[in-house]
């Protein structure tokens, strides 16, 4: 049984989330403030941590950073308020794995949790901290991308998509696989979403996005990332 630590201070939300997670077969522990959340997360072992940003005693950002400083590598899904657009970037930089904006529907939460747990399972092979192809340099830990020495701004999803390509060089990956692995298999997005994000990545990373070198289209099958194409 997968163990979830839910760090959230709104009692109603704690109840709703914990009930739903338990009904899906998860074991759920809860903490109502940042101090308690940090204490539990650093002393017990969980499969995933759901971490609110706005918490009494210690913010979710501080909890996240301190856990990573202590070497706790448990996947963290940050829960942010809609107004806190800066949160996602900040959260990812501090070592969170994904974020979910409140208010959210329970199926969306479950999909994110499943995606993170699956990613965790498939990434037991050590992942390189940095990748280089052409004039692009990707620092996975710092979620930083540079091209020709200049920083490039990617959305969280674009970054996750790029990471999936980096981890599967030379493989033909279907749109459905990308949707499952990057968006989560309960995602309601269509494969068209994948095409749109690939197009955005090409715009940012390819010198001639209309004739991409690195992320090529394999007609009828999907995409292939070829880091040595340059
Ligand atoms: Ca809160």
mmCIF file of C-alpha atoms and ligand atoms in Angstrom:
data_model
loop_
_atom_site.group_PDB
_atom_site.id
_atom_site.type_symbol
_atom_site.label_atom_id
_atom_site.label_comp_id
_atom_site.label_asym_id
_atom_site.label_seq_id
_atom_site.Cartn_x
_atom_site.Cartn_y
_atom_site.Cartn_z
ATOM 1 C CA UNK A 1 0.000 0.000 0.000
ATOM 2 C CA UNK A 2 1.339 3.417 -0.964
ATOM 3 C CA UNK A 3 1.767 5.848 1.928
ATOM 4 C CA UNK A 4 0.759 9.464 1.456
ATOM 5 C CA UNK A 5 1.621 12.323 3.796
ATOM 6 C CA UNK A 6 -0.879 15.150 3.459
ATOM 7 C CA UNK A 7 0.299 18.475 4.905
ATOM 8 C CA UNK A 8 -2.657 20.860 4.790
ATOM 9 C CA UNK A 9 -4.232 23.197 7.331
ATOM 10 C CA UNK A 10 -7.794 23.439 5.989
ATOM 11 C CA UNK A 11 -9.706 20.771 7.937
ATOM 12 C CA UNK A 12 -12.418 20.405 5.285
ATOM 13 C CA UNK A 13 -9.909 19.858 2.528
ATOM 14 C CA UNK A 14 -7.918 17.418 4.673
ATOM 15 C CA UNK A 15 -11.067 15.395 5.235
ATOM 16 C CA UNK A 16 -12.099 15.368 1.572
ATOM 17 C CA UNK A 17 -8.633 14.543 0.275
ATOM 18 C CA UNK A 18 -7.863 11.896 2.893
ATOM 19 C CA UNK A 19 -11.230 10.160 2.320
ATOM 20 C CA UNK A 20 -10.784 10.072 -1.404
ATOM 21 C CA UNK A 21 -7.181 8.889 -1.245
ATOM 22 C CA UNK A 22 -8.098 6.135 1.211
ATOM 23 C CA UNK A 23 -10.968 5.023 -1.012
ATOM 24 C CA UNK A 24 -8.401 4.669 -3.816
ATOM 25 C CA UNK A 25 -6.309 2.383 -1.629
ATOM 26 C CA UNK A 26 -3.706 4.759 -0.245
ATOM 27 C CA UNK A 27 -2.624 4.892 3.399
ATOM 28 C CA UNK A 28 -2.896 8.535 4.468
ATOM 29 C CA UNK A 29 -1.155 10.388 7.297
ATOM 30 C CA UNK A 30 -1.919 14.028 7.899
ATOM 31 C CA UNK A 31 -0.170 17.052 9.371
ATOM 32 C CA UNK A 32 -1.965 20.346 9.970
ATOM 33 C CA UNK A 33 1.015 22.703 10.034
ATOM 34 C CA UNK A 34 4.480 23.052 8.538
ATOM 35 C CA UNK A 35 6.392 22.041 11.652
ATOM 36 C CA UNK A 36 4.457 18.823 12.089
ATOM 37 C CA UNK A 37 4.656 18.137 8.371
ATOM 38 C CA UNK A 38 8.421 18.544 8.343
ATOM 39 C CA UNK A 39 8.822 16.396 11.448
ATOM 40 C CA UNK A 40 6.765 13.552 9.993
ATOM 41 C CA UNK A 41 8.276 13.788 6.511
ATOM 42 C CA UNK A 42 11.826 13.699 7.860
ATOM 43 C CA UNK A 43 11.311 10.911 10.389
ATOM 44 C CA UNK A 44 8.924 8.518 8.590
ATOM 45 C CA UNK A 45 9.073 7.073 5.085
ATOM 46 C CA UNK A 46 6.329 8.005 2.624
ATOM 47 C CA UNK A 47 5.833 7.326 -1.057
ATOM 48 C CA UNK A 48 4.613 10.831 -1.758
ATOM 49 C CA UNK A 49 4.059 14.114 0.085
ATOM 50 C CA UNK A 50 1.172 16.466 -0.719
ATOM 51 C CA UNK A 51 2.310 19.827 0.580
ATOM 52 C CA UNK A 52 0.245 22.987 0.889
ATOM 53 C CA UNK A 53 2.185 26.238 0.437
ATOM 54 C CA UNK A 54 0.344 28.463 2.903
ATOM 55 C CA UNK A 55 0.732 26.701 6.243
ATOM 56 C CA UNK A 56 0.923 27.831 9.862
ATOM 57 C CA UNK A 57 4.331 27.750 11.585
ATOM 58 C CA UNK A 58 6.368 26.907 8.505
ATOM 59 C CA UNK A 59 5.519 27.494 4.836
ATOM 60 C CA UNK A 60 5.354 24.648 2.360
ATOM 61 C CA UNK A 61 8.333 26.172 0.541
ATOM 62 C CA UNK A 62 10.445 26.030 3.695
ATOM 63 C CA UNK A 63 9.322 22.480 4.417
ATOM 64 C CA UNK A 64 10.201 21.443 0.860
ATOM 65 C CA UNK A 65 13.617 23.089 0.874
ATOM 66 C CA UNK A 66 14.541 21.748 4.294
ATOM 67 C CA UNK A 67 13.499 18.224 3.347
ATOM 68 C CA UNK A 68 15.628 18.353 0.190
ATOM 69 C CA UNK A 69 18.530 19.816 2.215
ATOM 70 C CA UNK A 70 18.249 16.797 4.487
ATOM 71 C CA UNK A 71 18.378 14.461 1.502
ATOM 72 C CA UNK A 72 14.722 13.401 1.662
ATOM 73 C CA UNK A 73 13.961 12.548 -1.978
ATOM 74 C CA UNK A 74 10.278 11.629 -1.593
ATOM 75 C CA UNK A 75 8.193 13.043 -4.481
ATOM 76 C CA UNK A 76 6.478 16.276 -3.433
ATOM 77 C CA UNK A 77 3.303 17.623 -5.004
ATOM 78 C CA UNK A 78 2.825 21.242 -3.939
ATOM 79 C CA UNK A 79 -0.687 22.626 -3.537
ATOM 80 C CA UNK A 80 -0.807 26.299 -4.443
ATOM 81 C CA UNK A 81 -3.515 28.936 -4.505
ATOM 82 C CA UNK A 82 -4.599 30.217 -7.899
ATOM 83 C CA UNK A 83 -3.239 33.717 -7.274
ATOM 84 C CA UNK A 84 0.245 32.428 -6.484
ATOM 85 C CA UNK A 85 1.464 32.023 -10.073
ATOM 86 C CA UNK A 86 5.044 32.511 -8.972
ATOM 87 C CA UNK A 87 4.634 29.517 -6.666
ATOM 88 C CA UNK A 88 5.030 26.844 -9.289
ATOM 89 C CA UNK A 89 8.395 28.070 -10.485
ATOM 90 C CA UNK A 90 9.584 28.661 -6.954
ATOM 91 C CA UNK A 91 8.288 25.292 -5.811
ATOM 92 C CA UNK A 92 10.001 23.421 -8.627
ATOM 93 C CA UNK A 93 13.253 25.255 -7.939
ATOM 94 C CA UNK A 94 13.077 24.287 -4.287
ATOM 95 C CA UNK A 95 12.803 20.649 -5.258
ATOM 96 C CA UNK A 96 9.079 19.998 -5.583
ATOM 97 C CA UNK A 97 8.218 17.518 -8.338
ATOM 98 C CA UNK A 98 4.900 18.966 -9.443
ATOM 99 C CA UNK A 99 2.281 21.445 -8.345
ATOM 100 C CA UNK A 100 -1.482 21.567 -8.366
ATOM 101 C CA UNK A 101 -3.470 24.789 -8.242
ATOM 102 C CA UNK A 102 -6.388 25.109 -5.839
ATOM 103 C CA UNK A 103 -9.238 24.598 -6.216
ATOM 104 C CA UNK A 104 -8.768 21.265 -7.957
ATOM 105 C CA UNK A 105 -10.998 18.295 -8.703
ATOM 106 C CA UNK A 106 -10.184 15.041 -6.946
ATOM 107 C CA UNK A 107 -9.606 13.109 -10.221
ATOM 108 C CA UNK A 108 -6.963 15.684 -11.130
ATOM 109 C CA UNK A 109 -5.263 15.187 -7.768
ATOM 110 C CA UNK A 110 -5.335 11.405 -8.136
ATOM 111 C CA UNK A 111 -3.914 11.622 -11.649
ATOM 112 C CA UNK A 112 -0.998 13.766 -10.455
ATOM 113 C CA UNK A 113 -0.310 11.454 -7.539
ATOM 114 C CA UNK A 114 -0.307 8.401 -9.800
ATOM 115 C CA UNK A 115 1.933 10.114 -12.347
ATOM 116 C CA UNK A 116 4.472 11.041 -9.666
ATOM 117 C CA UNK A 117 4.469 7.569 -8.165
ATOM 118 C CA UNK A 118 4.915 6.034 -11.612
ATOM 119 C CA UNK A 119 7.695 8.432 -12.484
ATOM 120 C CA UNK A 120 9.374 7.575 -9.179
ATOM 121 C CA UNK A 121 9.131 3.856 -9.982
ATOM 122 C CA UNK A 122 10.540 4.246 -13.481
ATOM 123 C CA UNK A 123 13.347 6.574 -12.448
ATOM 124 C CA UNK A 124 15.059 4.164 -10.066
ATOM 125 C CA UNK A 125 17.913 4.241 -12.567
ATOM 126 C CA UNK A 126 20.068 7.219 -11.679
ATOM 127 C CA UNK A 127 19.202 10.264 -13.735
ATOM 128 C CA UNK A 128 21.999 12.519 -14.857
ATOM 129 C CA UNK A 129 21.883 15.936 -13.247
ATOM 130 C CA UNK A 130 22.808 17.785 -16.422
ATOM 131 C CA UNK A 131 22.356 17.144 -20.125
ATOM 132 C CA UNK A 132 23.823 18.884 -23.140
ATOM 133 C CA UNK A 133 22.824 18.742 -26.767
ATOM 134 C CA UNK A 134 23.826 21.246 -29.425
ATOM 135 C CA UNK A 135 24.029 24.622 -27.697
ATOM 136 C CA UNK A 136 21.422 23.602 -25.122
ATOM 137 C CA UNK A 137 22.311 22.790 -21.548
ATOM 138 C CA UNK A 138 19.758 21.397 -19.087
ATOM 139 C CA UNK A 139 20.304 21.300 -15.334
ATOM 140 C CA UNK A 140 17.615 18.927 -14.107
ATOM 141 C CA UNK A 141 18.104 19.539 -10.406
ATOM 142 C CA UNK A 142 17.959 23.299 -10.729
ATOM 143 C CA UNK A 143 15.263 23.097 -13.458
ATOM 144 C CA UNK A 144 17.396 25.464 -15.517
ATOM 145 C CA UNK A 145 17.763 25.451 -19.271
ATOM 146 C CA UNK A 146 20.294 27.496 -21.191
ATOM 147 C CA UNK A 147 20.786 27.940 -24.889
ATOM 148 C CA UNK A 148 24.016 29.444 -26.123
ATOM 149 C CA UNK A 149 24.719 30.399 -22.520
ATOM 150 C CA UNK A 150 21.469 32.334 -22.190
ATOM 151 C CA UNK A 151 18.777 31.167 -19.768
ATOM 152 C CA UNK A 152 15.553 29.954 -21.389
ATOM 153 C CA UNK A 153 12.223 30.039 -19.632
ATOM 154 C CA UNK A 154 10.190 26.823 -19.863
ATOM 155 C CA UNK A 155 6.826 26.143 -18.261
ATOM 156 C CA UNK A 156 6.758 23.311 -15.741
ATOM 157 C CA UNK A 157 5.059 21.052 -18.284
ATOM 158 C CA UNK A 158 7.518 21.909 -21.035
ATOM 159 C CA UNK A 159 10.325 21.097 -18.640
ATOM 160 C CA UNK A 160 8.778 17.741 -17.706
ATOM 161 C CA UNK A 161 8.298 16.929 -21.378
ATOM 162 C CA UNK A 162 11.898 17.842 -22.136
ATOM 163 C CA UNK A 163 13.073 15.658 -19.247
ATOM 164 C CA UNK A 164 11.109 12.723 -20.629
ATOM 165 C CA UNK A 165 12.829 13.164 -23.995
ATOM 166 C CA UNK A 166 16.223 13.470 -22.290
ATOM 167 C CA UNK A 167 15.629 10.198 -20.461
ATOM 168 C CA UNK A 168 14.630 8.393 -23.669
ATOM 169 C CA UNK A 169 17.167 9.469 -26.306
ATOM 170 C CA UNK A 170 16.810 7.835 -29.703
ATOM 171 C CA UNK A 171 13.504 6.181 -28.835
ATOM 172 C CA UNK A 172 10.356 6.706 -30.874
ATOM 173 C CA UNK A 173 7.747 7.742 -28.328
ATOM 174 C CA UNK A 174 4.079 7.937 -29.195
ATOM 175 C CA UNK A 175 1.869 10.906 -28.347
ATOM 176 C CA UNK A 176 -0.149 8.650 -26.059
ATOM 177 C CA UNK A 177 2.970 7.558 -24.170
ATOM 178 C CA UNK A 178 3.951 11.190 -23.655
ATOM 179 C CA UNK A 179 0.436 12.027 -22.511
ATOM 180 C CA UNK A 180 0.482 9.121 -20.052
ATOM 181 C CA UNK A 181 3.949 9.733 -18.698
ATOM 182 C CA UNK A 182 4.094 13.518 -18.640
ATOM 183 C CA UNK A 183 0.452 14.479 -18.071
ATOM 184 C CA UNK A 184 -0.687 11.361 -16.197
ATOM 185 C CA UNK A 185 -2.850 8.615 -17.668
ATOM 186 C CA UNK A 186 -6.101 9.946 -16.223
ATOM 187 C CA UNK A 187 -5.479 13.244 -17.911
ATOM 188 C CA UNK A 188 -8.384 14.542 -19.952
ATOM 189 C CA UNK A 189 -6.007 16.256 -22.382
ATOM 190 C CA UNK A 190 -5.954 15.103 -25.994
ATOM 191 C CA UNK A 191 -2.800 14.083 -27.820
ATOM 192 C CA UNK A 192 -3.082 17.442 -29.588
ATOM 193 C CA UNK A 193 -1.852 18.952 -26.311
ATOM 194 C CA UNK A 194 1.352 16.989 -26.748
ATOM 195 C CA UNK A 195 1.838 18.409 -30.252
ATOM 196 C CA UNK A 196 1.351 21.938 -28.959
ATOM 197 C CA UNK A 197 3.922 21.491 -26.205
ATOM 198 C CA UNK A 198 6.401 19.860 -28.582
ATOM 199 C CA UNK A 199 5.971 22.845 -30.903
ATOM 200 C CA UNK A 200 6.701 25.210 -28.007
ATOM 201 C CA UNK A 201 9.804 23.230 -27.042
ATOM 202 C CA UNK A 202 11.044 23.380 -30.633
ATOM 203 C CA UNK A 203 10.475 27.137 -30.705
ATOM 204 C CA UNK A 204 12.655 27.502 -27.643
ATOM 205 C CA UNK A 205 15.352 24.897 -28.316
ATOM 206 C CA UNK A 206 15.728 24.434 -32.061
ATOM 207 C CA UNK A 207 17.613 26.903 -34.256
ATOM 208 C CA UNK A 208 15.152 26.165 -37.104
ATOM 209 C CA UNK A 209 11.893 25.115 -35.416
ATOM 210 C CA UNK A 210 10.211 24.418 -38.768
ATOM 211 C CA UNK A 211 12.924 21.884 -39.576
ATOM 212 C CA UNK A 212 13.714 20.491 -36.129
ATOM 213 C CA UNK A 213 16.964 18.619 -35.620
ATOM 214 C CA UNK A 214 16.594 17.351 -32.082
ATOM 215 C CA UNK A 215 12.892 16.627 -31.606
ATOM 216 C CA UNK A 216 11.779 15.111 -34.883
ATOM 217 C CA UNK A 217 8.344 13.896 -35.923
ATOM 218 C CA UNK A 218 8.133 10.217 -36.828
ATOM 219 C CA UNK A 219 5.081 10.188 -39.054
ATOM 220 C CA UNK A 220 2.272 8.019 -37.837
ATOM 221 C CA UNK A 221 4.232 7.026 -34.715
ATOM 222 C CA UNK A 222 5.168 10.017 -32.603
ATOM 223 C CA UNK A 223 8.388 11.799 -31.795
ATOM 224 C CA UNK A 224 12.039 10.996 -31.482
ATOM 225 C CA UNK A 225 14.608 12.959 -29.504
ATOM 226 C CA UNK A 226 18.082 12.796 -31.025
ATOM 227 C CA UNK A 227 20.570 14.654 -28.854
ATOM 228 C CA UNK A 228 23.497 13.895 -31.180
ATOM 229 C CA UNK A 229 21.779 15.188 -34.301
ATOM 230 C CA UNK A 230 23.770 18.423 -34.152
HETATM 231 CA CA1 LIG B 1 -3.266 26.530 3.624
#
